[in-house]
């Protein structure tokens, strides 16, 4: 566990603790549940998934207005999820199996029940008043036209009766934004970094890294845009409430701090779809990597994926690696967006691009979204948070009533059934991860896309030791590709019925919605 750049070849697995495994029958996933399933994630044999790092979504004390992203104590564990001793067991168990653990770091906002905010809101002269962003209203309304990221929440400001001023919240009103320009806040946040590193974690996933600072003069946005979704359709409109230069300064400071503790990882969530701005956040002395947001926003279209991957590759700093995810707790699942067969092709793409693959729990099973009848989440994200389907009845997740109902696909999209089926999505994931681990071209090689017929995406990955070609057919009909000259060997296909063996690069047959990985030479 001492490799300097372990993260460069890591496959990350995102666990949403509430939904992974419940150890005590209260219907809510917890840390012990995760500990009990570490072997599933990596037991050192080809039978397990074989991931290298776990990213845990928040498990800190929280009133759960945003399911843990509203934190009321940064240095503790919510009793629903366990105790600090459980974190210790989890980190130890993961490390024993060769997996790293990164935890969510939410610096933009706290819960409105955090003692800091309770003090801050108590009076205009409270010493912690300036720990949050307070302002007077304008013409009887909010101080400016900024909107909450969640469409349903409306303005990013709420008037507080006690003092008559408005406080800023980029998300729900229960998540007041911290004022990270205040040196005392910075010191308090630094303590949080140190606290979790002392617990043995190997790094952080940085929540909304692009939002940490806002315009000091609180200027109106050129056009107020809410939500990730609407903002992304207008990336050219620079917003005053995000992507300010000071964010980079704070992230560099965090990077220095982390590097001072050993080989860690900073994985940024930077929902900016303008790649030229996204690339400033990772590589060099910024965060190690950041999610490629535009990647998961693409329609099912080969040219669209090629375009977005090539654009980011061309813009990224030398040596910088993006992180590719197909789904998260915020993004609908792959199968629901694209379809079952498409999800297999997408998985081959994610594991063979140049970057870090990040698997959201249950994606390896091809689980679909399953929104409950009554929404719990403010932004309609319940569907992608249904509990992990360990076996067909649900008892593998909990012996009680799950906090969200299981999916209608539980009979097929579950670990027990798929473990035994060689052609299952789970076994495809295992094969892809195993192949990636053994391949220097996939882990460290360069990347270049090749011109190819409509609805195909073909690229080369090359290291000094080996040359691989990946050919993905996005179309629902077979095609024969001429990729080059000379012999090659089919190593892996998303179609389990197809066996490995020699092929000629002059004519590579691809089935409908099939992806193949070829070794050249
Ligand atoms: C991030 C999280 C999301 C949360 C938001 C506010 O985008 O991924 O779940 O609602 O930040 O913390
Ligand atoms: Ca529980």
XYZ file of C-alpha atoms and ligand atoms in Angstrom:
534
model
C 0.000 0.000 0.000
C 2.862 2.395 -0.576
C 2.818 3.102 -4.311
C 3.162 6.812 -4.868
C 0.605 7.079 -7.670
C -1.716 4.224 -6.792
C -4.711 6.285 -7.897
C -3.545 6.547 -11.515
C -4.525 2.962 -12.189
C -7.382 2.689 -9.713
C -10.913 1.520 -10.378
C -13.159 3.370 -7.952
C -16.443 2.058 -6.549
C -18.989 4.476 -5.144
C -20.965 3.332 -2.145
C -24.064 5.226 -1.085
C -24.005 3.954 2.509
C -27.743 4.292 3.045
C -28.400 1.883 0.184
C -25.596 -0.690 0.239
C -26.194 -3.139 3.078
C -28.152 -2.939 6.344
C -26.600 -4.868 9.237
C -29.245 -4.290 11.930
C -32.610 -4.604 10.231
C -33.697 -0.955 10.444
C -33.935 -0.757 6.648
C -31.074 1.720 6.337
C -27.703 0.676 4.997
C -24.801 1.236 7.393
C -21.035 0.976 7.806
C -21.107 -2.522 9.279
C -23.091 -3.615 6.276
C -20.261 -2.379 4.087
C -17.656 -4.158 6.215
C -19.599 -7.409 5.810
C -19.447 -7.089 2.013
C -15.829 -6.100 1.491
C -14.990 -9.505 0.017
C -17.578 -8.959 -2.696
C -15.667 -5.825 -3.700
C -12.182 -7.273 -3.530
C -11.069 -10.553 -2.020
C -7.956 -10.922 -4.104
C -9.452 -13.618 -6.367
C -11.168 -13.345 -9.782
C -14.443 -14.159 -8.061
C -14.719 -10.668 -6.595
C -15.235 -7.409 -8.442
C -11.636 -6.379 -7.862
C -12.017 -2.619 -7.366
C -9.130 -0.600 -5.917
C -10.781 2.226 -4.033
C -14.097 2.942 -2.367
C -15.708 6.353 -2.370
C -18.199 6.620 0.464
C -20.962 9.198 0.175
C -21.541 11.079 3.472
C -22.204 9.091 6.650
C -21.793 12.033 9.046
C -24.499 13.265 11.446
C -27.175 14.912 9.355
C -30.851 15.842 9.525
C -30.954 14.190 6.035
C -32.581 17.123 4.233
C -30.239 16.206 1.365
C -29.511 12.652 2.553
C -26.223 13.340 4.265
C -24.986 16.236 2.137
C -26.331 18.465 4.920
C -23.798 17.859 7.683
C -24.387 18.877 11.280
C -21.084 17.520 12.658
C -18.002 17.011 10.494
C -16.117 14.834 12.938
C -18.549 12.072 13.794
C -20.748 9.353 12.312
C -24.535 9.507 12.136
C -25.882 6.869 14.574
C -28.016 5.494 11.732
C -24.785 4.518 9.955
C -22.668 3.447 12.923
C -19.759 4.803 14.911
C -16.195 5.999 14.430
C -15.095 2.511 15.478
C -16.986 1.167 12.470
C -15.107 3.585 10.214
C -11.896 2.217 11.658
C -12.987 -1.352 10.921
C -14.026 -0.405 7.425
C -10.746 1.324 6.634
C -8.761 -1.525 8.134
C -10.768 -4.169 6.283
C -10.433 -2.313 3.006
C -6.695 -1.815 3.427
C -6.190 -5.491 4.242
C -7.754 -6.295 0.887
C -5.678 -3.742 -0.979
C -8.488 -1.180 -1.351
C -8.223 2.517 -0.486
C -11.026 4.508 1.055
C -11.974 8.035 0.122
C -14.690 9.974 1.895
C -16.939 12.812 0.817
C -15.791 16.299 1.773
C -18.610 18.831 1.717
C -17.053 22.260 2.230
C -19.544 24.471 0.425
C -22.277 24.240 3.025
C -23.277 22.764 6.366
C -26.664 21.756 7.691
C -28.769 24.592 9.123
C -28.611 22.572 12.362
C -24.837 22.709 12.525
C -23.853 24.551 15.755
C -21.881 27.020 13.618
C -25.018 28.093 11.787
C -27.170 28.134 14.923
C -24.718 30.643 16.351
C -24.365 32.561 13.123
C -28.081 33.112 12.718
C -28.629 34.066 16.385
C -27.678 37.758 15.964
C -25.954 40.126 13.577
C -23.162 40.620 16.105
C -22.491 36.946 16.817
C -18.779 36.146 16.337
C -19.744 33.459 13.834
C -22.060 35.762 11.840
C -19.502 36.061 9.060
C -18.995 32.273 8.858
C -21.896 32.172 6.397
C -22.998 34.483 3.586
C -25.506 37.008 4.926
C -26.877 39.993 3.002
C -29.674 42.529 3.108
C -32.595 42.074 0.763
C -33.179 44.166 -2.329
C -36.518 45.853 -2.970
C -38.217 43.580 -0.470
C -36.851 40.421 -2.158
C -33.588 38.430 -2.072
C -30.212 40.258 -2.421
C -29.746 39.159 -6.053
C -31.095 36.807 -8.724
C -29.103 33.668 -7.866
C -31.093 30.461 -7.860
C -30.682 27.252 -5.884
C -29.178 24.356 -7.789
C -32.405 22.493 -7.140
C -35.109 23.882 -9.359
C -37.751 23.158 -6.750
C -36.049 25.370 -4.141
C -36.293 28.604 -6.122
C -34.030 31.472 -5.014
C -30.656 30.677 -3.421
C -31.584 32.958 -0.540
C -33.816 32.594 2.497
C -34.797 35.441 4.800
C -34.106 34.702 8.442
C -36.755 36.167 10.729
C -34.441 36.668 13.719
C -32.225 39.264 12.070
C -34.143 40.195 8.921
C -31.205 39.351 6.639
C -30.985 36.696 3.926
C -28.543 33.760 3.953
C -27.188 32.078 0.848
C -27.854 28.410 0.082
C -26.709 26.996 -3.241
C -28.870 23.947 -2.539
C -31.793 23.527 -0.101
C -32.570 26.200 2.542
C -31.372 23.575 5.065
C -27.860 23.844 3.558
C -26.485 27.347 4.233
C -23.281 28.139 2.288
C -20.147 28.673 4.357
C -18.100 31.814 3.833
C -14.757 30.220 2.954
C -13.123 33.666 2.694
C -13.268 33.873 6.481
C -9.919 32.657 7.939
C -11.640 31.072 10.939
C -13.838 28.998 8.648
C -10.759 27.979 6.704
C -9.075 26.886 9.925
C -12.146 24.914 10.982
C -12.297 23.177 7.612
C -8.606 22.349 7.743
C -9.261 20.594 11.025
C -11.813 18.411 9.245
C -9.224 17.396 6.651
C -6.767 16.408 9.356
C -9.408 14.578 11.356
C -10.332 12.183 8.549
C -6.764 11.611 7.440
C -6.039 10.598 11.014
C -8.848 8.039 10.731
C -6.771 6.498 7.974
C -8.752 7.523 4.906
C -6.824 7.856 1.645
C -8.385 10.992 0.249
C -11.520 12.893 -0.507
C -14.216 13.264 -3.095
C -14.740 17.006 -3.155
C -18.401 17.930 -3.260
C -19.239 20.773 -5.680
C -15.644 21.954 -5.897
C -16.645 24.691 -8.367
C -19.033 26.321 -5.917
C -16.760 26.979 -2.973
C -16.521 30.718 -3.719
C -18.977 33.248 -5.068
C -18.577 36.766 -6.349
C -17.653 38.993 -3.395
C -19.944 41.753 -4.643
C -22.860 39.333 -5.055
C -23.514 40.566 -8.594
C -26.572 39.339 -10.471
C -26.065 36.440 -12.877
C -26.452 37.387 -16.553
C -29.348 34.988 -16.656
C -30.424 33.089 -13.557
C -30.140 29.332 -14.125
C -31.114 26.660 -11.658
C -30.019 23.075 -11.371
C -27.224 21.120 -12.962
C -29.489 20.336 -15.834
C -30.459 23.806 -16.967
C -27.062 25.264 -16.221
C -25.420 22.710 -18.421
C -27.420 23.700 -21.421
C -25.985 27.190 -21.159
C -22.335 26.651 -20.213
C -21.316 29.814 -22.015
C -23.129 31.977 -19.497
C -20.617 32.680 -16.764
C -22.313 32.573 -13.430
C -21.257 34.783 -10.547
C -22.193 32.176 -7.955
C -19.739 29.505 -9.101
C -16.350 28.836 -10.702
C -14.546 31.777 -9.063
C -10.712 31.837 -9.069
C -10.407 31.514 -5.279
C -11.689 27.931 -5.490
C -8.425 26.904 -7.133
C -6.447 28.510 -4.345
C -8.284 26.550 -1.649
C -8.049 23.313 -3.621
C -4.294 23.800 -4.047
C -3.983 24.306 -0.322
C -5.896 21.081 0.281
C -3.702 19.273 -2.245
C -0.560 20.402 -0.403
C -2.066 19.350 2.897
C -2.989 15.918 1.571
C 0.361 15.362 -0.150
C 2.010 16.174 3.164
C 0.253 13.155 4.672
C 1.195 10.578 2.050
C -0.095 9.336 -1.283
C -3.743 10.345 -1.303
C -6.409 11.162 -3.849
C -8.568 14.221 -4.447
C -11.459 13.433 -6.768
C -13.393 16.537 -7.713
C -17.037 16.894 -8.454
C -17.021 19.883 -10.782
C -20.321 20.039 -12.636
C -19.172 22.445 -15.326
C -19.792 21.222 -18.830
C -17.453 23.748 -20.426
C -14.383 21.497 -20.679
C -11.946 24.397 -20.988
C -12.927 25.457 -17.465
C -13.271 21.951 -16.071
C -9.658 21.096 -16.946
C -8.356 23.857 -14.688
C -9.531 21.883 -11.685
C -7.432 18.732 -12.055
C -3.874 17.718 -12.806
C -0.682 19.633 -11.917
C -1.123 21.076 -8.420
C -4.936 20.998 -8.503
C -7.026 18.004 -7.564
C -5.653 14.725 -8.908
C -8.724 14.037 -11.000
C -12.288 15.219 -11.562
C -15.406 13.664 -13.014
C -15.936 14.292 -16.681
C -19.436 15.640 -16.319
C -20.211 15.892 -20.030
C -19.458 12.166 -20.396
C -22.557 11.067 -18.535
C -24.688 13.685 -20.215
C -24.276 12.283 -23.721
C -27.132 10.762 -25.670
C -26.600 7.189 -26.948
C -24.540 8.286 -29.922
C -21.041 7.163 -30.865
C -19.997 10.520 -32.355
C -21.189 12.344 -29.245
C -19.063 10.132 -26.975
C -16.059 10.348 -29.254
C -16.436 14.116 -29.404
C -16.621 14.637 -25.665
C -13.768 12.246 -24.846
C -11.495 13.730 -27.530
C -12.270 17.294 -26.503
C -11.386 16.728 -22.881
C -8.290 14.686 -23.768
C -7.025 17.533 -25.944
C -7.634 20.204 -23.315
C -6.538 18.427 -20.143
C -3.188 19.289 -18.613
C -0.346 16.974 -19.553
C -0.571 13.828 -17.458
C -3.970 14.751 -16.014
C -6.534 11.949 -15.895
C -10.284 12.541 -15.762
C -12.650 10.190 -13.942
C -15.331 8.487 -16.000
C -18.577 7.476 -14.334
C -21.764 6.304 -15.993
C -24.046 6.937 -13.018
C -23.917 8.354 -9.505
C -26.416 9.029 -6.732
C -27.262 12.210 -8.691
C -27.452 10.723 -12.191
C -29.990 8.193 -13.469
C -28.552 4.732 -13.996
C -27.020 3.594 -17.274
C -29.619 0.937 -18.018
C -32.413 3.465 -17.526
C -30.785 6.061 -19.741
C -29.553 3.804 -22.532
C -30.866 0.226 -22.200
C -29.515 -3.145 -21.032
C -27.303 -4.079 -23.997
C -26.144 -0.489 -24.346
C -25.038 -0.532 -20.713
C -22.619 -3.374 -21.462
C -21.052 -1.427 -24.325
C -20.885 1.655 -22.093
C -19.115 -0.377 -19.406
C -16.473 -1.539 -21.876
C -15.980 2.085 -22.878
C -15.631 3.304 -19.287
C -13.062 0.635 -18.384
C -10.949 1.122 -21.497
C -10.706 4.909 -21.812
C -7.725 6.835 -20.500
C -8.874 7.886 -17.049
C -10.203 6.488 -13.795
C -13.371 4.384 -14.048
C -15.834 4.947 -11.214
C -18.588 2.379 -10.694
C -21.725 3.387 -8.816
C -22.920 0.471 -6.652
C -25.341 -1.786 -8.507
C -24.185 -0.629 -11.924
C -22.239 -3.869 -12.173
C -25.621 -5.643 -12.018
C -27.264 -3.391 -14.576
C -29.743 -2.265 -11.933
C -32.369 0.138 -13.311
C -33.804 3.255 -11.681
C -36.911 2.625 -9.672
C -38.536 5.784 -8.333
C -40.858 5.185 -5.357
C -44.470 6.305 -5.470
C -43.876 9.068 -2.957
C -40.723 11.097 -3.605
C -38.323 11.547 -0.691
C -35.623 13.563 -2.430
C -35.964 17.271 -3.257
C -34.487 16.725 -6.700
C -36.129 13.443 -7.745
C -33.035 11.281 -7.306
C -34.645 8.440 -5.301
C -34.868 6.227 -8.389
C -31.119 5.787 -8.646
C -30.705 5.223 -4.904
C -32.735 2.019 -4.479
C -30.997 -0.476 -2.199
C -28.360 -2.835 -3.531
C -29.961 -6.018 -4.812
C -27.924 -8.839 -3.277
C -30.418 -11.585 -4.048
C -33.967 -11.864 -5.468
C -35.983 -11.263 -2.286
C -34.294 -8.230 -0.743
C -33.276 -9.957 2.491
C -29.674 -9.649 1.386
C -29.970 -5.901 1.898
C -32.158 -5.866 5.007
C -34.249 -8.141 7.193
C -36.550 -5.160 7.816
C -38.341 -2.722 5.518
C -35.910 -1.011 3.134
C -35.897 2.799 3.258
C -36.671 2.792 -0.477
C -38.450 -0.056 -2.287
C -36.362 -2.420 -4.433
C -36.542 -2.301 -8.204
C -38.883 -4.382 -10.320
C -35.737 -5.910 -11.807
C -34.627 -7.483 -8.504
C -35.295 -10.985 -9.849
C -32.555 -10.621 -12.453
C -30.438 -7.641 -11.416
C -29.046 -9.186 -8.261
C -25.689 -10.555 -7.136
C -26.788 -14.115 -6.358
C -28.275 -14.827 -9.765
C -25.622 -12.971 -11.748
C -22.731 -14.518 -9.878
C -23.761 -17.903 -11.258
C -24.423 -16.720 -14.833
C -21.227 -16.477 -16.908
C -22.781 -13.967 -19.323
C -24.198 -11.674 -16.617
C -23.412 -8.001 -16.331
C -21.613 -8.739 -13.047
C -19.267 -11.207 -14.720
C -18.645 -8.807 -17.591
C -17.638 -6.136 -15.060
C -15.343 -8.604 -13.313
C -13.694 -9.536 -16.603
C -13.255 -5.932 -17.672
C -11.713 -4.925 -14.361
C -9.413 -7.945 -14.338
C -8.308 -7.236 -17.886
C -7.649 -3.617 -17.075
C -5.508 -4.545 -14.087
C -3.321 -6.764 -16.201
C -2.920 -4.301 -19.056
C -0.326 -1.538 -19.056
C -1.943 0.001 -22.150
C -5.267 0.417 -20.344
C -3.756 1.612 -17.106
C -0.971 3.852 -18.329
C -1.114 3.963 -22.118
C -1.960 6.827 -24.419
C -5.275 7.233 -26.172
C -6.255 8.124 -29.717
C -9.575 7.756 -31.496
C -9.815 6.508 -35.096
C -12.209 7.569 -37.814
C -14.825 4.871 -38.211
C -18.321 4.399 -39.719
C -21.373 6.094 -38.222
C -22.482 4.727 -34.845
C -19.131 3.162 -34.078
C -16.462 4.479 -31.707
C -12.989 3.032 -32.195
C -9.867 3.940 -30.260
C -6.330 2.797 -29.658
C -4.627 2.403 -26.287
C -0.891 1.917 -26.399
C 1.931 1.435 -23.924
C 5.534 0.474 -24.690
C 4.526 -3.141 -23.999
C 1.264 -3.524 -25.882
C -1.239 -2.074 -28.301
C -4.972 -2.511 -27.915
C -7.937 -1.450 -30.003
C -11.432 -0.961 -28.672
C -14.320 -1.018 -31.134
C -17.800 -0.183 -29.931
C -20.927 -0.606 -32.025
C -23.643 1.765 -30.803
C -26.074 0.618 -33.485
C -28.698 -2.071 -33.169
C -27.470 -3.871 -36.294
C -24.255 -5.736 -37.076
C -21.391 -4.102 -38.912
C -18.000 -5.162 -40.280
C -15.160 -2.729 -39.589
C -11.910 -2.280 -41.466
C -9.598 -0.944 -38.769
C -6.195 -1.502 -40.319
C -3.813 -4.161 -41.517
C -2.401 -7.195 -39.913
C -3.381 -9.734 -37.334
C -5.004 -9.154 -34.006
C -6.620 -11.151 -31.307
C -10.077 -10.674 -29.913
C -9.558 -10.581 -26.167
C -12.931 -9.595 -24.794
C -16.433 -8.949 -26.066
C -19.523 -7.572 -24.375
C -21.230 -10.553 -25.970
C -20.290 -13.451 -23.710
C -21.161 -15.980 -26.419
C -18.304 -14.744 -28.569
C -15.047 -16.482 -27.908
C -11.574 -15.040 -27.892
C -9.308 -15.759 -30.817
C -7.539 -14.383 -33.867
C -9.162 -11.761 -36.123
C -7.942 -9.763 -39.072
C -7.998 -5.996 -38.670
C -9.149 -5.718 -42.277
C -12.550 -7.009 -41.337
C -13.672 -7.077 -37.764
C -17.291 -8.192 -37.448
C -19.258 -6.499 -34.694
C -22.675 -7.665 -33.594
C -25.554 -5.292 -32.882
C -24.667 -3.296 -29.746
C -21.423 -5.135 -29.262
C -18.112 -3.847 -27.996
C -14.823 -5.700 -28.479
C -11.316 -5.325 -27.207
C -8.557 -6.422 -29.584
C -4.861 -6.963 -29.055
C -2.822 -5.898 -32.039
C -0.037 -8.140 -33.279
C -23.345 17.225 -4.791
C -23.881 15.889 -4.364
C -25.385 15.969 -4.327
C -25.785 17.024 -3.342
C -25.122 18.360 -3.647
C -25.214 19.297 -2.482
O -23.712 17.543 -6.087
O -23.409 14.889 -5.201
O -25.955 14.743 -3.983
O -27.176 17.175 -3.345
O -23.744 18.213 -3.906
O -24.353 18.896 -1.461
Ca -28.993 -0.168 9.483
